[in-house]
């Protein structure tokens, strides 16, 4: 029996991650990655957010809208596996038959009238279309004795983030410079390079638009250091 | 920005729950509710299940296909709240803008060639269309300090299940009678009545098709007993 279902976007997320490169691959790993979900009033009948603020976390079901890959592949290369392949349904890859993702986010605030949710721990790209919001219910969703398959004991590499003097100077252009600095450090402390760049392992310069800043950096895997070499504030 | 996405059913579940009434409202609460997910070969490219058997649990994203409600309501009555309303996005109700559900199920077996997954702890109705399968990754999905909002401390009522002599006799027609008896007991030990029947609180007879049996029972809330008064084996 064929059964298709057309999902309607009920809202959009505003996130500090403007592009795929630099966006965390899991929710919660960059706690300072805060953003807002803006619900479309068309799909937000009166009272639809009532009671949600009692929960500390929510599930967001969203569209992997930057996934432009049309071919259906059986296996993918999870970034953490350094080139080893894994079946698509044994991973959380965006490159799946139905390009929907689910992220658990920390719920900071619910603006019921404005239909805006403030969240943190984002791993979603700016303007990601949202299909559903559900409360996180630990009684049901938290499986303490779950076995994590190939992801177990695969510690995320933690880089030390260092700032070149001129990049440190540029921080003064930011409104909340300490918060922004810490947000960039949390984001870059995790391996952001893709497999190809990791295997080449050249000392090339990378660039990512993080929040209001264009961040240029180098990754030094031997010393486990990421060096921010340039920072440019973007006009909104 | 409007953004629609058409999901294609990648498979179907075979479940012992044949109708909405009697189907658990959460996954995991009836551990003996076992079933199989059958993937459609069209959407199962070679190797797509490789590595999945290393995980103990999976997320299944599915269609609330028995949800025929067309009107969009802002608030719903969660069964556990005895009549109190709650915003639709603060609940896991099937009656949501995009009728998609997510359940975490225990993974018992992966038949990679046959494209069949055996699972338990089901809360899905037979023939539910499946849109996605993702591994449960406790490092990411298990939030130990989450606050469960209105669902906290709302213990599921646990009924004692008793069998009338003729119903007990009928168990002999079942292949694995002990397993079936325990499955029925787990299912009926949780409040299965809807709000309307709960508030009327009459001693009426209920019927639910559970696995291969048509089960007739009475609920006695005062004594916290569910009495199975009749059991009829259905031909497959």
PDB file of C-alpha atoms in Angstrom, chain A:
ATOM      1  CA  UNK A   1       0.000   0.000   0.000  1.00  0.00           C
ATOM      2  CA  UNK A   2       1.450   3.330  -1.070  1.00  0.00           C
ATOM      3  CA  UNK A   3       0.796   6.104   1.357  1.00  0.00           C
ATOM      4  CA  UNK A   4       2.092   9.620   0.868  1.00  0.00           C
ATOM      5  CA  UNK A   5       1.610  12.533   3.211  1.00  0.00           C
ATOM      6  CA  UNK A   6       2.243  16.168   2.425  1.00  0.00           C
ATOM      7  CA  UNK A   7       3.567  18.087   5.408  1.00  0.00           C
ATOM      8  CA  UNK A   8       2.934  21.793   5.710  1.00  0.00           C
ATOM      9  CA  UNK A   9       5.580  23.983   7.289  1.00  0.00           C
ATOM     10  CA  UNK A  10       4.084  25.310  10.535  1.00  0.00           C
ATOM     11  CA  UNK A  11       6.924  27.754  11.103  1.00  0.00           C
ATOM     12  CA  UNK A  12      10.554  28.657  10.600  1.00  0.00           C
ATOM     13  CA  UNK A  13      13.615  28.768  12.791  1.00  0.00           C
ATOM     14  CA  UNK A  14      15.970  31.721  13.178  1.00  0.00           C
ATOM     15  CA  UNK A  15      19.384  30.329  13.972  1.00  0.00           C
ATOM     16  CA  UNK A  16      22.940  31.704  14.214  1.00  0.00           C
ATOM     17  CA  UNK A  17      24.032  29.034  11.714  1.00  0.00           C
ATOM     18  CA  UNK A  18      23.668  30.444   8.229  1.00  0.00           C
ATOM     19  CA  UNK A  19      25.156  27.595   6.212  1.00  0.00           C
ATOM     20  CA  UNK A  20      25.744  23.855   6.466  1.00  0.00           C
ATOM     21  CA  UNK A  21      29.465  24.252   7.168  1.00  0.00           C
ATOM     22  CA  UNK A  22      29.947  24.994  10.851  1.00  0.00           C
ATOM     23  CA  UNK A  23      26.474  23.863  11.915  1.00  0.00           C
ATOM     24  CA  UNK A  24      26.705  21.270  14.700  1.00  0.00           C
ATOM     25  CA  UNK A  25      25.751  17.745  13.680  1.00  0.00           C
ATOM     26  CA  UNK A  26      23.884  17.093  16.918  1.00  0.00           C
ATOM     27  CA  UNK A  27      21.616  19.150  19.122  1.00  0.00           C
ATOM     28  CA  UNK A  28      22.806  20.185  22.563  1.00  0.00           C
ATOM     29  CA  UNK A  29      26.535  20.181  21.820  1.00  0.00           C
ATOM     30  CA  UNK A  30      26.632  23.977  21.453  1.00  0.00           C
ATOM     31  CA  UNK A  31      24.512  25.142  24.407  1.00  0.00           C
ATOM     32  CA  UNK A  32      24.993  28.811  23.485  1.00  0.00           C
ATOM     33  CA  UNK A  33      23.498  28.288  20.030  1.00  0.00           C
ATOM     34  CA  UNK A  34      20.231  30.073  20.743  1.00  0.00           C
ATOM     35  CA  UNK A  35      17.476  30.938  18.316  1.00  0.00           C
ATOM     36  CA  UNK A  36      13.754  31.381  17.875  1.00  0.00           C
ATOM     37  CA  UNK A  37      10.998  29.366  16.247  1.00  0.00           C
ATOM     38  CA  UNK A  38       8.353  31.544  14.631  1.00  0.00           C
ATOM     39  CA  UNK A  39       5.042  29.787  14.095  1.00  0.00           C
ATOM     40  CA  UNK A  40       2.878  30.621  11.115  1.00  0.00           C
ATOM     41  CA  UNK A  41      -0.477  31.940  12.467  1.00  0.00           C
ATOM     42  CA  UNK A  42      -2.277  29.921   9.767  1.00  0.00           C
ATOM     43  CA  UNK A  43      -1.262  26.727  11.529  1.00  0.00           C
ATOM     44  CA  UNK A  44      -1.366  28.014  15.087  1.00  0.00           C
ATOM     45  CA  UNK A  45      -4.984  27.895  16.267  1.00  0.00           C
ATOM     46  CA  UNK A  46      -5.732  29.660  19.594  1.00  0.00           C
ATOM     47  CA  UNK A  47      -4.189  28.039  22.631  1.00  0.00           C
ATOM     48  CA  UNK A  48      -1.928  25.702  20.662  1.00  0.00           C
ATOM     49  CA  UNK A  49       1.105  26.535  22.849  1.00  0.00           C
ATOM     50  CA  UNK A  50      -0.728  26.377  26.184  1.00  0.00           C
ATOM     51  CA  UNK A  51       1.147  24.279  28.724  1.00  0.00           C
ATOM     52  CA  UNK A  52       4.304  23.981  26.645  1.00  0.00           C
ATOM     53  CA  UNK A  53       6.335  26.289  28.909  1.00  0.00           C
ATOM     54  CA  UNK A  54       6.056  23.646  31.655  1.00  0.00           C
ATOM     55  CA  UNK A  55       8.494  21.493  29.714  1.00  0.00           C
ATOM     56  CA  UNK A  56      12.246  22.040  29.763  1.00  0.00           C
ATOM     57  CA  UNK A  57      12.871  20.498  26.339  1.00  0.00           C
ATOM     58  CA  UNK A  58      11.040  20.043  23.059  1.00  0.00           C
ATOM     59  CA  UNK A  59      11.333  17.875  19.989  1.00  0.00           C
ATOM     60  CA  UNK A  60      11.417  19.790  16.743  1.00  0.00           C
ATOM     61  CA  UNK A  61      10.664  17.900  13.547  1.00  0.00           C
ATOM     62  CA  UNK A  62      12.054  19.758  10.591  1.00  0.00           C
ATOM     63  CA  UNK A  63      12.955  19.695   6.921  1.00  0.00           C
ATOM     64  CA  UNK A  64      16.575  19.075   5.937  1.00  0.00           C
ATOM     65  CA  UNK A  65      15.944  21.843   3.409  1.00  0.00           C
ATOM     66  CA  UNK A  66      19.591  22.275   2.374  1.00  0.00           C
ATOM     67  CA  UNK A  67      19.741  18.646   1.351  1.00  0.00           C
ATOM     68  CA  UNK A  68      19.702  18.882  -2.414  1.00  0.00           C
ATOM     69  CA  UNK A  69      20.851  15.344  -3.035  1.00  0.00           C
ATOM     70  CA  UNK A  70      18.332  13.638  -5.303  1.00  0.00           C
ATOM     71  CA  UNK A  71      19.821  10.156  -5.467  1.00  0.00           C
ATOM     72  CA  UNK A  72      18.827   7.590  -2.898  1.00  0.00           C
ATOM     73  CA  UNK A  73      21.879   5.966  -1.393  1.00  0.00           C
ATOM     74  CA  UNK A  74      21.874   2.905   0.834  1.00  0.00           C
ATOM     75  CA  UNK A  75      24.997   3.822   2.745  1.00  0.00           C
ATOM     76  CA  UNK A  76      26.507   7.066   3.944  1.00  0.00           C
ATOM     77  CA  UNK A  77      29.748   8.173   5.582  1.00  0.00           C
ATOM     78  CA  UNK A  78      29.018   9.409   9.100  1.00  0.00           C
ATOM     79  CA  UNK A  79      31.561  12.176   9.846  1.00  0.00           C
ATOM     80  CA  UNK A  80      32.599  10.481  13.081  1.00  0.00           C
ATOM     81  CA  UNK A  81      33.518   7.196  11.383  1.00  0.00           C
ATOM     82  CA  UNK A  82      36.447   8.561   9.372  1.00  0.00           C
ATOM     83  CA  UNK A  83      35.424   7.084   6.045  1.00  0.00           C
ATOM     84  CA  UNK A  84      33.644   3.931   7.132  1.00  0.00           C
ATOM     85  CA  UNK A  85      30.206   3.497   5.647  1.00  0.00           C
ATOM     86  CA  UNK A  86      26.996   2.814   7.510  1.00  0.00           C
ATOM     87  CA  UNK A  87      23.435   2.041   6.381  1.00  0.00           C
ATOM     88  CA  UNK A  88      21.388   5.201   6.007  1.00  0.00           C
ATOM     89  CA  UNK A  89      18.771   4.017   8.552  1.00  0.00           C
ATOM     90  CA  UNK A  90      21.545   3.349  11.096  1.00  0.00           C
ATOM     91  CA  UNK A  91      22.463   7.049  11.005  1.00  0.00           C
ATOM     92  CA  UNK A  92      20.909  10.460  11.483  1.00  0.00           C
ATOM     93  CA  UNK A  93      22.229  11.726   8.140  1.00  0.00           C
ATOM     94  CA  UNK A  94      20.221  14.406   6.286  1.00  0.00           C
ATOM     95  CA  UNK A  95      20.620  12.319   3.116  1.00  0.00           C
ATOM     96  CA  UNK A  96      17.634  10.031   3.692  1.00  0.00           C
ATOM     97  CA  UNK A  97      14.565   8.974   1.709  1.00  0.00           C
ATOM     98  CA  UNK A  98      12.345  11.424   3.538  1.00  0.00           C
ATOM     99  CA  UNK A  99      14.559  14.394   4.450  1.00  0.00           C
ATOM    100  CA  UNK A 100      13.114  15.010   7.901  1.00  0.00           C
ATOM    101  CA  UNK A 101      15.171  15.503  11.039  1.00  0.00           C
ATOM    102  CA  UNK A 102      14.343  15.543  14.708  1.00  0.00           C
ATOM    103  CA  UNK A 103      16.235  17.567  17.311  1.00  0.00           C
ATOM    104  CA  UNK A 104      15.730  17.876  21.015  1.00  0.00           C
ATOM    105  CA  UNK A 105      16.214  21.508  22.052  1.00  0.00           C
ATOM    106  CA  UNK A 106      16.201  23.312  25.367  1.00  0.00           C
ATOM    107  CA  UNK A 107      13.101  25.466  25.712  1.00  0.00           C
ATOM    108  CA  UNK A 108      13.982  28.871  27.137  1.00  0.00           C
ATOM    109  CA  UNK A 109      10.806  30.857  26.629  1.00  0.00           C
ATOM    110  CA  UNK A 110       7.335  30.567  25.118  1.00  0.00           C
ATOM    111  CA  UNK A 111       5.684  33.720  23.792  1.00  0.00           C
ATOM    112  CA  UNK A 112       2.140  32.428  23.329  1.00  0.00           C
ATOM    113  CA  UNK A 113       0.750  35.614  21.806  1.00  0.00           C
ATOM    114  CA  UNK A 114       3.654  36.262  19.467  1.00  0.00           C
ATOM    115  CA  UNK A 115       3.846  32.545  18.588  1.00  0.00           C
ATOM    116  CA  UNK A 116       7.590  32.562  19.251  1.00  0.00           C
ATOM    117  CA  UNK A 117       9.608  29.899  21.053  1.00  0.00           C
ATOM    118  CA  UNK A 118      13.130  30.658  22.273  1.00  0.00           C
ATOM    119  CA  UNK A 119      15.398  27.632  22.237  1.00  0.00           C
ATOM    120  CA  UNK A 120      19.039  26.702  22.731  1.00  0.00           C
ATOM    121  CA  UNK A 121      21.381  23.886  21.797  1.00  0.00           C
ATOM    122  CA  UNK A 122      20.511  24.379  18.130  1.00  0.00           C
ATOM    123  CA  UNK A 123      21.831  22.210  15.328  1.00  0.00           C
ATOM    124  CA  UNK A 124      19.509  23.680  12.695  1.00  0.00           C
ATOM    125  CA  UNK A 125      20.378  26.040   9.887  1.00  0.00           C
ATOM    126  CA  UNK A 126      18.748  29.470   9.716  1.00  0.00           C
ATOM    127  CA  UNK A 127      15.329  29.419   8.004  1.00  0.00           C
ATOM    128  CA  UNK A 128      14.832  25.677   8.420  1.00  0.00           C
ATOM    129  CA  UNK A 129      11.115  24.895   7.930  1.00  0.00           C
ATOM    130  CA  UNK A 130       9.500  23.294  10.984  1.00  0.00           C
ATOM    131  CA  UNK A 131       6.839  20.599  10.665  1.00  0.00           C
ATOM    132  CA  UNK A 132       6.055  19.753  14.262  1.00  0.00           C
ATOM    133  CA  UNK A 133       6.780  20.574  17.882  1.00  0.00           C
ATOM    134  CA  UNK A 134       6.260  17.971  20.585  1.00  0.00           C
ATOM    135  CA  UNK A 135       7.087  18.071  24.289  1.00  0.00           C
ATOM    136  CA  UNK A 136      10.080  16.025  25.400  1.00  0.00           C
ATOM    137  CA  UNK A 137       8.712  13.490  27.894  1.00  0.00           C
ATOM    138  CA  UNK A 138      11.622  11.863  29.687  1.00  0.00           C
ATOM    139  CA  UNK A 139       9.434   9.075  31.087  1.00  0.00           C
ATOM    140  CA  UNK A 140       8.996   7.962  27.488  1.00  0.00           C
ATOM    141  CA  UNK A 141      11.958   9.393  25.551  1.00  0.00           C
ATOM    142  CA  UNK A 142      14.838   8.798  27.933  1.00  0.00           C
ATOM    143  CA  UNK A 143      16.067   5.218  27.579  1.00  0.00           C
ATOM    144  CA  UNK A 144      18.804   4.848  30.123  1.00  0.00           C
ATOM    145  CA  UNK A 145      19.951   1.371  29.129  1.00  0.00           C
ATOM    146  CA  UNK A 146      19.995   1.982  25.364  1.00  0.00           C
ATOM    147  CA  UNK A 147      22.982   0.679  23.447  1.00  0.00           C
ATOM    148  CA  UNK A 148      24.301   3.306  21.093  1.00  0.00           C
ATOM    149  CA  UNK A 149      25.697   1.075  18.359  1.00  0.00           C
ATOM    150  CA  UNK A 150      28.573   2.493  16.383  1.00  0.00           C
ATOM    151  CA  UNK A 151      28.303   5.929  17.990  1.00  0.00           C
ATOM    152  CA  UNK A 152      29.309   4.652  21.423  1.00  0.00           C
ATOM    153  CA  UNK A 153      32.575   5.738  22.912  1.00  0.00           C
ATOM    154  CA  UNK A 154      33.182   7.933  19.856  1.00  0.00           C
ATOM    155  CA  UNK A 155      34.130  10.977  21.872  1.00  0.00           C
ATOM    156  CA  UNK A 156      33.722  14.226  20.013  1.00  0.00           C
ATOM    157  CA  UNK A 157      37.125  15.716  19.509  1.00  0.00           C
ATOM    158  CA  UNK A 158      37.488  18.765  21.681  1.00  0.00           C
ATOM    159  CA  UNK A 159      39.624  21.489  20.206  1.00  0.00           C
ATOM    160  CA  UNK A 160      41.057  24.357  22.151  1.00  0.00           C
ATOM    161  CA  UNK A 161      40.046  27.610  20.426  1.00  0.00           C
ATOM    162  CA  UNK A 162      42.684  30.337  20.261  1.00  0.00           C
ATOM    163  CA  UNK A 163      42.243  33.871  18.926  1.00  0.00           C
ATOM    164  CA  UNK A 164      44.720  35.844  16.816  1.00  0.00           C
ATOM    165  CA  UNK A 165      45.161  39.392  18.220  1.00  0.00           C
ATOM    166  CA  UNK A 166      43.270  41.072  15.351  1.00  0.00           C
ATOM    167  CA  UNK A 167      40.347  38.621  15.691  1.00  0.00           C
ATOM    168  CA  UNK A 168      40.224  39.348  19.402  1.00  0.00           C
ATOM    169  CA  UNK A 169      40.103  43.081  18.603  1.00  0.00           C
ATOM    170  CA  UNK A 170      37.192  42.576  16.228  1.00  0.00           C
ATOM    171  CA  UNK A 171      35.138  41.132  19.063  1.00  0.00           C
ATOM    172  CA  UNK A 172      34.718  44.703  20.312  1.00  0.00           C
ATOM    173  CA  UNK A 173      32.315  45.367  17.434  1.00  0.00           C
ATOM    174  CA  UNK A 174      29.855  42.847  18.835  1.00  0.00           C
ATOM    175  CA  UNK A 175      27.076  43.880  21.208  1.00  0.00           C
ATOM    176  CA  UNK A 176      27.506  41.029  23.615  1.00  0.00           C
ATOM    177  CA  UNK A 177      31.129  40.219  22.960  1.00  0.00           C
ATOM    178  CA  UNK A 178      31.681  37.726  25.775  1.00  0.00           C
ATOM    179  CA  UNK A 179      28.618  35.720  24.797  1.00  0.00           C
ATOM    180  CA  UNK A 180      29.578  35.788  21.132  1.00  0.00           C
ATOM    181  CA  UNK A 181      33.153  34.738  21.884  1.00  0.00           C
ATOM    182  CA  UNK A 182      31.980  31.799  23.949  1.00  0.00           C
ATOM    183  CA  UNK A 183      29.424  30.798  21.295  1.00  0.00           C
ATOM    184  CA  UNK A 184      32.144  30.727  18.604  1.00  0.00           C
ATOM    185  CA  UNK A 185      34.434  28.744  20.893  1.00  0.00           C
ATOM    186  CA  UNK A 186      31.738  26.149  21.642  1.00  0.00           C
ATOM    187  CA  UNK A 187      30.989  25.813  17.938  1.00  0.00           C
ATOM    188  CA  UNK A 188      34.599  25.438  16.799  1.00  0.00           C
ATOM    189  CA  UNK A 189      35.670  23.166  19.660  1.00  0.00           C
ATOM    190  CA  UNK A 190      33.928  20.342  17.795  1.00  0.00           C
ATOM    191  CA  UNK A 191      35.312  18.958  14.518  1.00  0.00           C
ATOM    192  CA  UNK A 192      33.606  21.025  11.830  1.00  0.00           C
ATOM    193  CA  UNK A 193      35.575  19.805   8.812  1.00  0.00           C
ATOM    194  CA  UNK A 194      34.091  17.311   6.398  1.00  0.00           C
ATOM    195  CA  UNK A 195      35.692  13.943   5.698  1.00  0.00           C
ATOM    196  CA  UNK A 196      37.490  15.112   2.591  1.00  0.00           C
ATOM    197  CA  UNK A 197      39.174  18.023   4.327  1.00  0.00           C
ATOM    198  CA  UNK A 198      39.921  15.862   7.348  1.00  0.00           C
ATOM    199  CA  UNK A 199      41.671  13.215   5.250  1.00  0.00           C
ATOM    200  CA  UNK A 200      43.695  15.835   3.338  1.00  0.00           C
ATOM    201  CA  UNK A 201      44.591  17.420   6.631  1.00  0.00           C
ATOM    202  CA  UNK A 202      46.109  20.526   5.056  1.00  0.00           C
ATOM    203  CA  UNK A 203      46.487  23.684   7.093  1.00  0.00           C
ATOM    204  CA  UNK A 204      43.922  25.502   4.983  1.00  0.00           C
ATOM    205  CA  UNK A 205      41.774  28.416   6.068  1.00  0.00           C
ATOM    206  CA  UNK A 206      38.100  27.767   6.663  1.00  0.00           C
ATOM    207  CA  UNK A 207      35.341  30.322   6.831  1.00  0.00           C
ATOM    208  CA  UNK A 208      31.928  30.108   8.443  1.00  0.00           C
ATOM    209  CA  UNK A 209      29.239  32.706   9.018  1.00  0.00           C
ATOM    210  CA  UNK A 210      28.385  32.261  12.684  1.00  0.00           C
ATOM    211  CA  UNK A 211      25.733  34.588  14.046  1.00  0.00           C
ATOM    212  CA  UNK A 212      26.707  38.108  13.032  1.00  0.00           C
ATOM    213  CA  UNK A 213      30.317  37.313  12.296  1.00  0.00           C
ATOM    214  CA  UNK A 214      32.268  35.906   9.410  1.00  0.00           C
ATOM    215  CA  UNK A 215      34.784  33.677  11.159  1.00  0.00           C
ATOM    216  CA  UNK A 216      38.006  32.580   9.469  1.00  0.00           C
ATOM    217  CA  UNK A 217      39.964  29.823  11.159  1.00  0.00           C
ATOM    218  CA  UNK A 218      42.597  27.100  10.880  1.00  0.00           C
ATOM    219  CA  UNK A 219      42.376  23.595  12.325  1.00  0.00           C
ATOM    220  CA  UNK A 220      45.561  22.089  13.810  1.00  0.00           C
ATOM    221  CA  UNK A 221      44.683  18.458  14.581  1.00  0.00           C
ATOM    222  CA  UNK A 222      48.098  17.604  16.011  1.00  0.00           C
ATOM    223  CA  UNK A 223      47.892  20.191  18.774  1.00  0.00           C
ATOM    224  CA  UNK A 224      44.066  19.975  18.970  1.00  0.00           C
ATOM    225  CA  UNK A 225      43.874  23.721  18.417  1.00  0.00           C
ATOM    226  CA  UNK A 226      41.532  25.777  16.267  1.00  0.00           C
ATOM    227  CA  UNK A 227      42.932  29.210  15.625  1.00  0.00           C
ATOM    228  CA  UNK A 228      40.551  32.043  14.773  1.00  0.00           C
ATOM    229  CA  UNK A 229      42.622  34.136  12.415  1.00  0.00           C
ATOM    230  CA  UNK A 230      40.066  36.687  11.317  1.00  0.00           C
ATOM    231  CA  UNK A 231      36.641  37.923  12.367  1.00  0.00           C
ATOM    232  CA  UNK A 232      34.458  40.323  10.463  1.00  0.00           C
ATOM    233  CA  UNK A 233      31.183  41.717  11.711  1.00  0.00           C
ATOM    234  CA  UNK A 234      28.435  41.469   9.088  1.00  0.00           C
ATOM    235  CA  UNK A 235      25.736  44.096   8.740  1.00  0.00           C
ATOM    236  CA  UNK A 236      22.327  42.602   9.416  1.00  0.00           C
TER     237      UNK A 236
END
